[in-house]
Short mmCIF file of C-alpha atoms in Angstrom, two decimals:
data_model
loop_
_atom_site.label_atom_id
_atom_site.label_comp_id
_atom_site.label_asym_id
_atom_site.label_seq_id
_atom_site.Cartn_x
_atom_site.Cartn_y
_atom_site.Cartn_z
CA MET F 1 31.25 24.67 -24.98
CA THR F 2 32.90 21.95 -22.88
CA LYS F 3 33.51 18.72 -24.68
CA MET F 4 34.48 15.64 -22.35
CA ALA F 5 33.13 12.43 -21.63
CA LYS F 6 32.15 9.40 -23.93
CA ILE F 7 28.70 7.81 -23.81
CA VAL F 8 28.38 4.04 -24.56
CA LEU F 9 25.52 3.24 -26.31
CA THR F 10 23.64 -0.01 -26.35
CA GLU F 11 23.25 -1.70 -29.42
CA THR F 12 19.11 -0.15 -30.06
CA GLU F 13 20.52 3.32 -29.27
CA THR F 14 23.33 2.82 -32.03
CA GLU F 15 20.94 1.90 -34.46
CA ILE F 16 18.47 4.59 -33.70
CA CYS F 17 20.92 7.46 -34.04
CA THR F 18 22.70 5.78 -37.03
CA LEU F 19 18.95 5.90 -38.57
CA LEU F 20 18.40 9.40 -37.29
CA ASN F 21 21.86 10.66 -39.07
CA ARG F 22 20.59 9.00 -42.40
CA VAL F 23 17.41 10.93 -42.03
CA ALA F 24 18.97 13.97 -41.45
CA ASP F 25 21.33 13.16 -44.67
CA HIS F 26 18.25 12.58 -46.66
CA ILE F 27 16.89 15.68 -45.59
CA ARG F 28 20.04 17.65 -46.63
CA ALA F 29 19.97 15.61 -50.18
CA THR F 30 16.64 16.37 -50.86
CA THR F 31 15.82 19.80 -49.47
CA ASN F 32 19.13 21.13 -48.82
CA GLU F 33 18.59 21.97 -45.31
CA GLN F 34 21.49 21.20 -42.85
CA LEU F 35 20.41 19.74 -39.57
CA THR F 36 22.15 19.00 -36.35
CA LEU F 37 20.41 16.39 -34.07
CA ARG F 38 21.30 16.17 -30.44
CA ILE F 39 19.99 14.08 -27.69
CA ALA F 40 18.78 16.45 -24.78
CA GLY F 41 18.42 16.47 -20.98
CA GLY F 42 17.98 13.72 -18.73
CA TRP F 43 19.07 10.74 -21.07
CA VAL F 44 22.54 12.29 -21.54
CA ARG F 45 22.87 12.94 -17.41
CA ASP F 46 21.62 9.25 -16.59
CA LYS F 47 24.10 7.59 -19.36
CA LEU F 48 26.95 9.34 -17.79
CA LEU F 49 26.02 8.29 -14.38
CA GLY F 50 25.85 4.74 -15.71
CA LEU F 51 22.14 4.66 -15.51
CA ALA F 52 19.82 2.83 -18.12
CA SER F 53 17.42 5.65 -19.70
CA HIS F 54 14.64 5.12 -22.31
CA ASP F 55 13.71 8.59 -22.58
CA ILE F 56 15.46 9.70 -25.63
CA ASP F 57 14.43 13.35 -26.53
CA ILE F 58 15.69 14.46 -29.95
CA ALA F 59 16.50 18.21 -30.04
CA VAL F 60 16.73 19.96 -33.45
CA ASP F 61 17.69 23.19 -35.03
CA HIS F 62 16.03 25.06 -37.98
CA MET F 63 13.05 22.69 -37.83
CA SER F 64 9.88 21.77 -35.65
CA GLY F 65 10.00 18.51 -33.78
CA PHE F 66 7.01 17.54 -35.38
CA THR F 67 8.15 18.15 -39.09
CA LEU F 68 11.23 16.30 -38.25
CA ALA F 69 9.33 13.18 -36.74
CA GLN F 70 7.25 13.21 -40.16
CA HIS F 71 10.69 13.25 -42.17
CA VAL F 72 11.56 10.18 -39.84
CA THR F 73 8.54 8.01 -40.36
CA SER F 74 8.51 8.90 -44.18
CA TYR F 75 12.34 7.74 -44.30
CA MET F 76 11.42 4.46 -42.62
CA GLN F 77 8.53 3.68 -44.71
CA LEU F 78 10.70 4.28 -47.94
CA HIS F 79 12.97 1.86 -46.58
CA SER F 80 10.47 -0.64 -45.54
CA ILE F 81 11.10 -0.19 -41.58
CA ALA F 82 7.69 -0.64 -39.42
CA THR F 83 6.66 2.66 -38.34
CA SER F 84 3.95 4.13 -35.94
CA SER F 85 1.78 7.43 -36.33
CA VAL F 86 3.13 10.55 -35.30
CA GLY F 87 1.99 11.92 -31.99
CA LYS F 88 1.56 15.53 -31.27
CA ILE F 89 1.62 16.57 -27.51
CA ASN F 90 0.52 20.10 -27.33
CA SER F 91 2.06 22.65 -25.07
CA ASN F 92 0.33 22.49 -21.52
CA PRO F 93 1.74 25.33 -19.45
CA SER F 94 -0.34 24.29 -16.34
CA ARG F 95 1.59 20.79 -16.72
CA SER F 96 5.11 22.50 -17.51
CA LYS F 97 4.89 22.02 -21.11
CA HIS F 98 5.67 24.97 -22.97
CA LEU F 99 6.59 23.57 -26.25
CA GLU F 100 4.71 21.36 -28.88
CA THR F 101 6.44 17.97 -28.71
CA ALA F 102 6.24 15.43 -31.27
CA THR F 103 6.50 11.50 -30.52
CA THR F 104 6.86 8.11 -32.72
CA LYS F 105 8.40 4.65 -32.23
CA VAL F 106 11.89 4.61 -33.75
CA LEU F 107 13.10 0.86 -34.23
CA GLY F 108 10.46 -0.19 -31.63
CA GLN F 109 11.38 2.47 -29.15
CA PHE F 110 9.28 5.92 -28.47
CA VAL F 111 11.03 8.95 -29.34
CA ASP F 112 10.40 12.60 -28.58
CA PHE F 113 11.16 15.55 -31.01
CA VAL F 114 11.57 18.95 -30.18
CA HIS F 115 13.31 22.12 -31.78
CA LEU F 116 16.01 23.92 -29.95
CA ARG F 117 14.42 27.21 -28.07
CA SER F 118 15.00 30.25 -26.30
CA GLU F 119 12.29 31.58 -23.57
CA THR F 120 11.62 35.05 -22.34
CA TYR F 121 9.10 35.75 -19.57
CA GLU F 122 6.70 38.01 -18.76
CA GLU F 123 6.72 39.70 -15.51
CA ASP F 124 3.42 37.96 -14.36
CA SER F 125 3.81 34.44 -15.80
CA ARG F 126 5.87 31.61 -15.49
CA ILE F 127 4.46 30.58 -19.31
CA PRO F 128 7.38 31.98 -21.85
CA GLN F 129 7.21 33.40 -25.21
CA ILE F 130 9.20 30.57 -27.06
CA GLU F 131 11.37 31.18 -30.49
CA PHE F 132 13.71 28.68 -32.26
CA GLY F 133 17.11 29.15 -30.46
CA THR F 134 20.64 28.25 -30.41
CA PRO F 135 22.14 24.95 -28.30
CA GLU F 136 23.80 27.55 -26.07
CA GLU F 137 20.09 29.39 -25.63
CA ASP F 138 18.51 26.11 -25.16
CA ALA F 139 20.87 25.10 -22.31
CA ARG F 140 20.97 28.23 -20.67
CA ARG F 141 17.09 28.24 -20.21
CA ARG F 142 16.88 24.75 -18.59
CA ASP F 143 16.59 24.16 -14.74
CA ILE F 144 20.12 22.86 -13.79
CA THR F 145 23.25 22.31 -15.46
CA ILE F 146 23.15 18.56 -15.06
CA ASN F 147 19.97 18.56 -17.32
CA ALA F 148 21.56 20.96 -19.79
CA LEU F 149 23.69 18.48 -21.50
CA PHE F 150 23.44 17.32 -25.25
CA TYR F 151 24.75 14.31 -27.07
CA ASN F 152 25.74 15.15 -30.73
CA LEU F 153 24.47 12.43 -33.01
CA ARG F 154 26.77 13.33 -35.62
CA THR F 155 30.10 13.56 -33.82
CA GLN F 156 28.98 11.07 -30.93
CA GLU F 157 30.28 13.72 -28.64
CA VAL F 158 28.77 15.00 -25.19
CA GLU F 159 28.26 19.11 -25.47
CA ASP F 160 28.30 21.09 -22.16
CA PHE F 161 27.20 24.61 -23.54
CA THR F 162 26.84 25.95 -20.04
CA GLY F 163 30.57 25.08 -19.31
CA ARG F 164 29.56 23.64 -16.05
CA GLY F 165 27.36 20.36 -16.49
CA LEU F 166 29.98 17.95 -16.82
CA LYS F 167 32.02 19.27 -13.86
CA ASP F 168 28.61 19.64 -11.69
CA LEU F 169 27.91 15.77 -12.71
CA GLU F 170 31.23 14.78 -11.59
CA GLU F 171 31.30 16.91 -8.26
CA GLY F 172 27.69 16.19 -7.29
CA VAL F 173 26.48 19.78 -7.54
CA VAL F 174 22.99 21.41 -8.81
CA ARG F 175 23.28 24.90 -9.71
CA THR F 176 21.12 26.77 -12.35
CA PRO F 177 22.65 27.79 -15.65
CA MET F 178 22.13 31.40 -15.15
CA ASP F 179 21.59 33.56 -12.37
CA ALA F 180 19.46 31.66 -9.84
CA GLU F 181 17.16 34.38 -8.57
CA GLN F 182 16.18 35.29 -11.86
CA THR F 183 15.91 31.77 -13.13
CA PHE F 184 13.30 30.90 -10.33
CA LYS F 185 11.42 33.97 -10.64
CA ASP F 186 11.17 33.14 -14.45
CA ASP F 187 9.65 29.87 -13.39
CA PRO F 188 9.49 29.13 -9.62
CA LEU F 189 8.89 25.44 -10.26
CA ARG F 190 12.39 25.08 -10.99
CA VAL F 191 12.83 25.26 -7.23
CA LEU F 192 11.21 22.27 -6.76
CA ARG F 193 12.93 20.67 -9.43
CA VAL F 194 16.07 21.60 -7.89
CA LEU F 195 15.15 20.02 -4.71
CA ARG F 196 13.88 16.82 -6.35
CA PHE F 197 17.38 16.24 -8.19
CA ALA F 198 19.52 17.07 -5.46
CA SER F 199 17.47 14.25 -3.43
CA ARG F 200 17.26 11.81 -6.34
CA PHE F 201 20.96 11.73 -6.59
CA GLY F 202 22.17 13.01 -2.97
CA TYR F 203 23.71 16.15 -4.52
CA GLU F 204 24.79 19.25 -2.87
CA ILE F 205 22.85 22.62 -3.77
CA GLU F 206 25.24 25.19 -5.04
CA LYS F 207 25.61 28.16 -2.42
CA GLU F 208 23.86 30.81 -4.85
CA THR F 209 21.32 28.68 -6.06
CA ALA F 210 20.51 27.76 -2.38
CA ARG F 211 20.49 31.76 -1.33
CA ALA F 212 17.96 32.20 -4.00
CA MET F 213 16.03 29.69 -2.73
CA GLU F 214 15.96 31.25 0.53
CA ARG F 215 14.87 34.63 -0.73
CA GLU F 216 11.28 35.80 0.35
CA VAL F 217 10.59 37.03 -3.31
CA VAL F 218 11.36 33.40 -4.97
CA ARG F 219 8.73 31.83 -2.25
CA SER F 220 6.21 34.18 -3.22
CA GLU F 221 6.60 33.71 -6.52
CA LEU F 222 6.34 29.98 -6.15
CA GLU F 223 2.93 30.48 -4.33
CA ARG F 224 1.82 32.83 -6.87
CA LYS F 225 2.58 31.39 -10.24
CA ILE F 226 2.57 27.56 -9.96
CA SER F 227 -0.40 25.59 -10.09
CA ARG F 228 -0.99 22.84 -7.39
CA GLU F 229 -1.02 20.08 -10.06
CA ARG F 230 2.63 20.94 -10.99
CA VAL F 231 3.50 21.05 -7.07
CA GLY F 232 1.98 17.72 -6.75
CA VAL F 233 3.66 16.21 -9.63
CA GLU F 234 7.25 17.30 -8.15
CA VAL F 235 6.36 16.13 -4.58
CA GLU F 236 4.89 12.42 -6.06
CA LYS F 237 8.27 12.07 -8.03
CA MET F 238 10.07 12.86 -4.55
CA ALA F 239 8.08 10.51 -2.69
CA GLU F 240 8.73 7.72 -5.46
CA GLY F 241 12.39 8.50 -5.56
CA GLU F 242 15.38 6.72 -3.95
CA ARG F 243 15.91 9.44 -0.93
CA PRO F 244 12.66 10.51 0.23
CA VAL F 245 14.20 11.47 3.31
CA LEU F 246 16.39 14.05 1.83
CA ALA F 247 13.68 15.34 -0.23
CA ILE F 248 11.57 16.16 2.90
CA GLN F 249 14.51 17.63 4.81
CA LEU F 250 15.24 20.05 1.82
CA ILE F 251 11.61 21.27 1.78
CA LEU F 252 11.65 21.76 5.59
CA LYS F 253 15.36 23.39 5.11
CA PHE F 254 14.39 25.94 2.77
CA GLY F 255 11.03 26.95 4.75
CA LEU F 256 8.95 25.48 1.77
CA TYR F 257 6.55 23.16 3.85
CA GLU F 258 3.47 25.56 4.16
CA CYS F 259 3.84 26.28 0.67
CA VAL F 260 4.53 22.61 -0.81
CA PHE F 261 1.74 21.09 1.26
CA ARG F 262 -0.93 23.87 1.35
CA ALA F 263 -3.64 23.31 3.50
CA PRO F 264 -6.80 24.92 3.79
CA SER F 265 -7.42 28.21 5.82
CA ARG F 266 -7.09 27.65 9.49
CA GLU F 267 -10.81 29.71 9.47
CA THR F 268 -12.29 26.41 8.25
CA TRP F 269 -10.83 24.11 10.92
CA ALA F 270 -12.75 22.42 13.60
CA ASP F 271 -10.05 23.11 16.12
CA ASP F 272 -6.78 25.12 16.59
CA VAL F 273 -4.11 21.82 16.15
CA ASP F 274 -0.56 22.70 16.25
CA VAL F 275 1.14 21.46 13.30
CA ASP F 276 4.70 20.32 13.66
CA ALA F 277 6.05 20.29 10.00
CA ALA F 278 9.28 18.76 11.61
CA ALA F 279 7.30 15.69 12.18
CA ALA F 280 7.26 14.68 8.48
CA GLU F 281 11.06 14.03 8.07
CA SER F 282 10.72 11.96 11.40
CA VAL F 283 7.97 9.83 10.59
CA THR F 284 9.23 9.49 6.78
CA ARG F 285 12.76 8.39 8.10
CA CYS F 286 10.87 5.79 10.65
CA THR F 287 8.63 4.63 7.69
CA LEU F 288 11.64 3.62 5.58
CA LYS F 289 12.94 1.88 8.65
CA MET F 290 9.82 -0.22 8.94
CA LEU F 291 10.04 -0.91 5.34
CA ASP F 292 13.36 -2.13 5.58
CA GLU F 293 12.15 -4.36 8.74
CA ALA F 294 12.73 -7.97 7.60
CA SER F 295 11.42 -9.60 10.43
CA LEU F 296 7.94 -7.73 10.03
CA HIS F 297 8.03 -8.07 6.49
CA ALA F 298 8.56 -12.12 6.73
CA LEU F 299 5.42 -12.46 8.45
CA ILE F 300 3.41 -10.46 5.89
CA PRO F 301 0.87 -12.46 3.70
CA SER F 302 2.39 -12.90 0.22
CA GLN F 303 -0.72 -11.66 -0.99
CA TYR F 304 -0.49 -8.61 0.56
CA SER F 305 3.16 -7.64 0.06
CA VAL F 306 3.97 -3.99 0.31
CA THR F 307 3.92 -2.81 -3.31
CA LEU F 308 5.68 0.41 -4.85
CA HIS F 309 2.38 1.67 -5.03
CA ASP F 310 2.16 1.03 -1.17
CA ARG F 311 5.55 2.49 -0.61
CA ARG F 312 4.35 5.71 -2.12
CA ILE F 313 1.06 6.13 -0.16
CA LEU F 314 3.30 5.55 2.75
CA ILE F 315 5.77 8.03 1.73
CA LEU F 316 2.74 10.61 1.11
CA ALA F 317 1.14 9.82 4.30
CA SER F 318 4.40 10.48 6.19
CA TYR F 319 4.90 13.90 4.39
CA VAL F 320 1.40 15.24 5.50
CA TYR F 321 1.42 13.47 9.05
CA PRO F 322 1.74 16.73 10.52
CA PHE F 323 -1.49 17.20 9.72
CA HIS F 324 -3.01 14.14 10.88
CA ALA F 325 -5.08 15.38 14.12
CA ALA F 326 -6.78 18.07 12.08
CA VAL F 327 -10.40 18.25 10.72
CA ALA F 328 -11.70 20.98 8.31
CA ALA F 329 -14.93 21.89 6.96
CA ASP F 330 -15.39 20.49 3.40
CA ARG F 331 -18.37 20.50 1.41
CA LYS F 332 -20.82 20.46 4.13
CA ARG F 333 -19.09 18.05 6.16
CA ASN F 334 -16.04 17.71 7.93
CA ALA F 335 -12.74 16.15 6.62
CA SER F 336 -9.26 15.37 7.43
CA VAL F 337 -6.87 18.05 6.56
CA ALA F 338 -4.44 15.48 5.60
CA LEU F 339 -6.82 14.66 3.16
CA LEU F 340 -7.44 17.98 1.85
CA VAL F 341 -3.98 18.51 1.48
CA VAL F 342 -3.26 15.58 -0.84
CA ARG F 343 -6.69 15.94 -2.84
CA ASP F 344 -6.62 19.95 -2.84
CA GLY F 345 -3.18 21.06 -2.25
CA LEU F 346 -1.34 18.64 -4.32
CA LYS F 347 -4.19 17.67 -6.93
CA LEU F 348 -3.13 14.30 -6.58
CA PRO F 349 -6.03 11.28 -7.20
CA THR F 350 -8.80 11.12 -4.73
CA ASN F 351 -8.02 7.25 -4.04
CA ASP F 352 -4.78 8.61 -2.90
CA ALA F 353 -6.07 11.07 -0.34
CA ASP F 354 -8.66 8.64 0.60
CA SER F 355 -6.16 6.14 1.21
CA ILE F 356 -3.67 8.27 3.24
CA ALA F 357 -6.37 9.69 5.31
CA ALA F 358 -7.37 5.99 6.34
CA VAL F 359 -4.21 4.90 7.06
CA HIS F 360 -3.85 8.21 9.85
CA MET F 361 -7.35 6.88 10.99
CA LEU F 362 -6.39 3.65 11.50
CA VAL F 363 -3.07 4.08 13.62
CA PRO F 364 -4.79 4.35 17.07
CA ARG F 365 -6.80 1.42 16.48
CA ILE F 366 -4.25 -0.62 15.09
CA THR F 367 -1.81 0.38 17.69
CA ALA F 368 -4.12 -0.56 20.49
CA MET F 369 -4.88 -3.60 18.98
CA ALA F 370 -1.39 -4.68 18.59
CA ALA F 371 -0.51 -4.05 22.47
CA LEU F 372 -3.60 -6.18 23.25
CA CYS F 373 -2.07 -9.05 21.01
CA CYS F 374 1.13 -8.55 22.54
CA ALA F 375 -0.25 -9.09 25.96
CA GLY F 376 -2.36 -12.29 25.30
CA PRO F 377 -5.01 -13.75 23.20
CA VAL F 378 -7.56 -11.40 21.47
CA GLU F 379 -11.27 -12.54 20.59
CA ARG F 380 -11.69 -13.56 17.05
CA ASN F 381 -14.48 -11.21 16.39
CA THR F 382 -12.77 -8.08 17.66
CA LEU F 383 -9.51 -8.67 15.70
CA GLY F 384 -11.76 -9.38 12.76
CA HIS F 385 -13.77 -6.43 12.89
CA LEU F 386 -10.51 -4.05 12.61
CA ILE F 387 -9.47 -5.88 9.60
CA ARG F 388 -12.83 -5.57 7.98
CA ASP F 389 -12.60 -1.84 8.49
CA ALA F 390 -9.50 -1.41 7.35
CA GLY F 391 -9.92 -3.44 4.17
CA ALA F 392 -7.22 -4.50 1.76
CA ARG F 393 -4.89 -1.77 3.18
CA TRP F 394 -4.64 -3.27 6.42
CA ILE F 395 -0.90 -4.08 6.21
CA VAL F 396 -0.17 -0.58 4.81
CA ALA F 397 -1.80 0.90 7.99
CA THR F 398 0.09 -1.59 9.97
CA VAL F 399 3.64 -0.54 8.69
CA PHE F 400 2.77 3.24 9.10
CA ALA F 401 1.17 2.67 12.78
CA ALA F 402 4.73 1.04 13.72
CA ALA F 403 6.58 4.06 11.84
CA VAL F 404 4.50 6.29 13.99
CA GLN F 405 5.32 4.50 17.37
CA LEU F 406 9.05 4.67 16.32
CA HIS F 407 8.54 8.35 15.85
CA LYS F 408 7.07 8.57 19.18
CA GLY F 409 10.17 7.36 20.91
CA VAL F 410 9.25 3.56 21.51
CA SER F 411 12.27 1.29 20.81
CA THR F 412 12.72 -0.48 17.47
CA ASP F 413 12.90 -3.89 19.44
CA GLN F 414 9.57 -3.04 21.08
CA VAL F 415 7.95 -1.56 18.44
CA VAL F 416 8.71 -4.86 15.95
CA ALA F 417 7.56 -7.14 18.68
CA THR F 418 4.24 -5.45 19.17
CA PHE F 419 3.18 -5.29 15.49
CA LEU F 420 4.84 -8.83 14.71
CA ALA F 421 2.44 -10.22 17.67
CA PHE F 422 -0.54 -8.50 15.64
CA ILE F 423 0.21 -9.98 12.33
CA ARG F 424 0.84 -13.29 13.82
CA ALA F 425 -2.51 -13.01 15.71
CA VAL F 426 -4.40 -12.09 12.49
CA LYS F 427 -2.77 -14.92 10.40
CA GLU F 428 -3.46 -17.38 13.15
CA ALA F 429 -7.05 -16.40 13.35
CA GLU F 430 -6.85 -16.77 9.46
CA LEU F 431 -8.51 -13.50 9.08
CA GLU F 432 -5.90 -11.76 6.54
CA ASP F 433 -9.05 -11.71 4.05
CA ALA F 434 -11.94 -10.93 6.59
CA PHE F 435 -12.73 -7.66 4.63
CA LYS F 436 -13.78 -9.92 1.79
CA LEU F 437 -16.32 -12.08 3.75
CA LYS F 438 -20.00 -11.95 2.99
CA HIS F 439 -22.78 -12.64 5.19
CA ILE F 440 -23.53 -16.40 5.48
CA VAL F 441 -27.44 -15.58 5.76
CA ASN F 442 -27.97 -12.39 3.19
CA GLY F 443 -30.11 -9.73 4.03
CA ARG F 444 -33.24 -10.82 2.06
CA ASP F 445 -33.27 -14.04 3.92
CA VAL F 446 -32.72 -12.26 7.39
CA ALA F 447 -35.72 -9.95 6.35
CA THR F 448 -37.94 -12.96 5.84
CA LEU F 449 -36.74 -14.95 8.98
CA LEU F 450 -37.71 -11.69 11.03
CA GLY F 451 -40.90 -10.93 9.35
CA CYS F 452 -39.52 -7.22 8.61
CA ARG F 453 -38.42 -5.36 5.54
CA THR F 454 -35.12 -5.23 3.67
CA GLY F 455 -33.21 -1.62 3.80
CA PRO F 456 -30.91 0.48 5.95
CA GLY F 457 -32.86 -0.79 9.01
CA ILE F 458 -31.53 -4.06 8.83
CA LYS F 459 -27.88 -3.19 8.88
CA PRO F 460 -27.28 -3.33 12.92
CA VAL F 461 -28.73 -6.99 12.40
CA LEU F 462 -26.37 -7.76 9.67
CA ASP F 463 -23.56 -6.41 11.88
CA ARG F 464 -24.66 -8.95 14.80
CA ILE F 465 -24.57 -11.60 12.17
CA MET F 466 -21.13 -10.67 10.95
CA ASP F 467 -19.86 -10.64 14.86
CA TRP F 468 -21.29 -14.06 15.09
CA GLN F 469 -19.53 -15.40 12.15
CA LEU F 470 -16.21 -13.74 12.98
CA ALA F 471 -16.45 -15.60 16.20
CA HIS F 472 -17.52 -18.90 14.54
CA PRO F 473 -15.34 -19.59 11.78
CA ARG F 474 -16.66 -23.01 10.89
CA GLY F 475 -20.47 -21.92 11.48
CA THR F 476 -22.74 -23.29 9.16
CA HIS F 477 -25.95 -21.44 6.99
CA ASP F 478 -28.28 -23.47 9.34
CA GLU F 479 -26.45 -22.63 12.57
CA CYS F 480 -26.69 -19.07 11.86
CA ARG F 481 -30.03 -19.19 10.92
CA GLU F 482 -30.64 -20.96 14.17
CA PHE F 483 -28.72 -17.77 15.98
CA ILE F 484 -30.79 -15.24 14.17
CA ILE F 485 -33.98 -17.08 15.44
CA GLU F 486 -33.09 -17.57 18.79
CA GLU F 487 -31.03 -14.79 19.70
CA ILE F 488 -31.89 -11.91 17.56
CA ALA F 489 -35.89 -12.71 16.81
CA PRO F 490 -36.89 -12.35 20.38
CA HIS F 491 -35.46 -8.96 20.49
CA MET F 492 -36.77 -7.45 17.48
CA PRO F 493 -39.64 -4.61 17.88
CA LEU F 494 -43.19 -6.03 17.23
#
């Protein structure tokens, strides 16, 4: 075991560690049970990197995490310290939760409690058989060495039971603690976690680890054993990370694009569309460039500024852009393959899939409209209908459309000028909120004026009324009624 490096605790962390050591002393005094408490995993890594972390996982030997958590709350109650109930998070293999975890608040901060464990795997399953283990066994069963470090609460030292974690953290290396191929065959999800952490920190994947990831047997196990929900969780974290371009680069480098972004069978596709996986990297890079384009964002209305959620949607839309032109059968109708990849292949929320498909669909329309705005004035109603169709996501779709043009080889200056003209035209026409606009004369009144019934049949009339409203932003209710009587009523069927 390697012992090096010191962690500087915050005041709250110091108080929590002191309290937990007192709990261990109390347990020893009352039950003669000798416990060693350690903080495990990501918190240790992040603290050594100088990053803030609130994800404290306490690993305990000789006792379950739930039992320890109960001891902690009992001790706090005994000393009149505020407590909360102990929550039990049951094991959930489909979500990569192989071990029951307890969680409770300690001095106002949530802390998780687990026991040290060893794992053994059956040939056809990534769900391990779990037993109480030693710190060495617990460290070796983890995904990568930099996630296998411990902080001993009693000695206040970092413990590196793999003998490589601290060096790898210092040198920026991602490697598995044990034989890489066997590690990945046991739990192929670790392949994606290697990619995620390598992209998150910009670290190099160690050669033997990389070679194992390239082996067909590992890719096959990833395809066979891992639920799509777990794949989606890892992809989502990559998209939300600081280096989403590096993440997609690594997915492509290791030949994992089709496995990660699983599309429906080609037999269900309407046409034989070519999927250029490499476009995912280019579009992602261009999307980030447009997200950093200050002049573009300076014009964006404040209420529609790009949020972290929007950024996530844009990165995911970039990742699945290679499918943007493909359509496949889905529940008695046709749907975008990109939508199906996100919804079924990654098991992300339906709202995300719908947003991504809508952004893809809007690209040609917004691009064409931007070119018109750049060439000269555009009729207000023409512009307004596009904003209404795009809805609240019109800015996100505009950023993505600009990125796609950049990907297609249009110069940055030309792209920025074109889409600035579009945003400027929308603002000057006061159409930023056009999708919120309601009919100045409602459907019931329209039916009365025309002597017809309300219902779906009146929609074309309401569309003409909206067109009139967009063209006449200062138009009144009476003027709209006059338009209906003079322009629409004479052409209604008797």
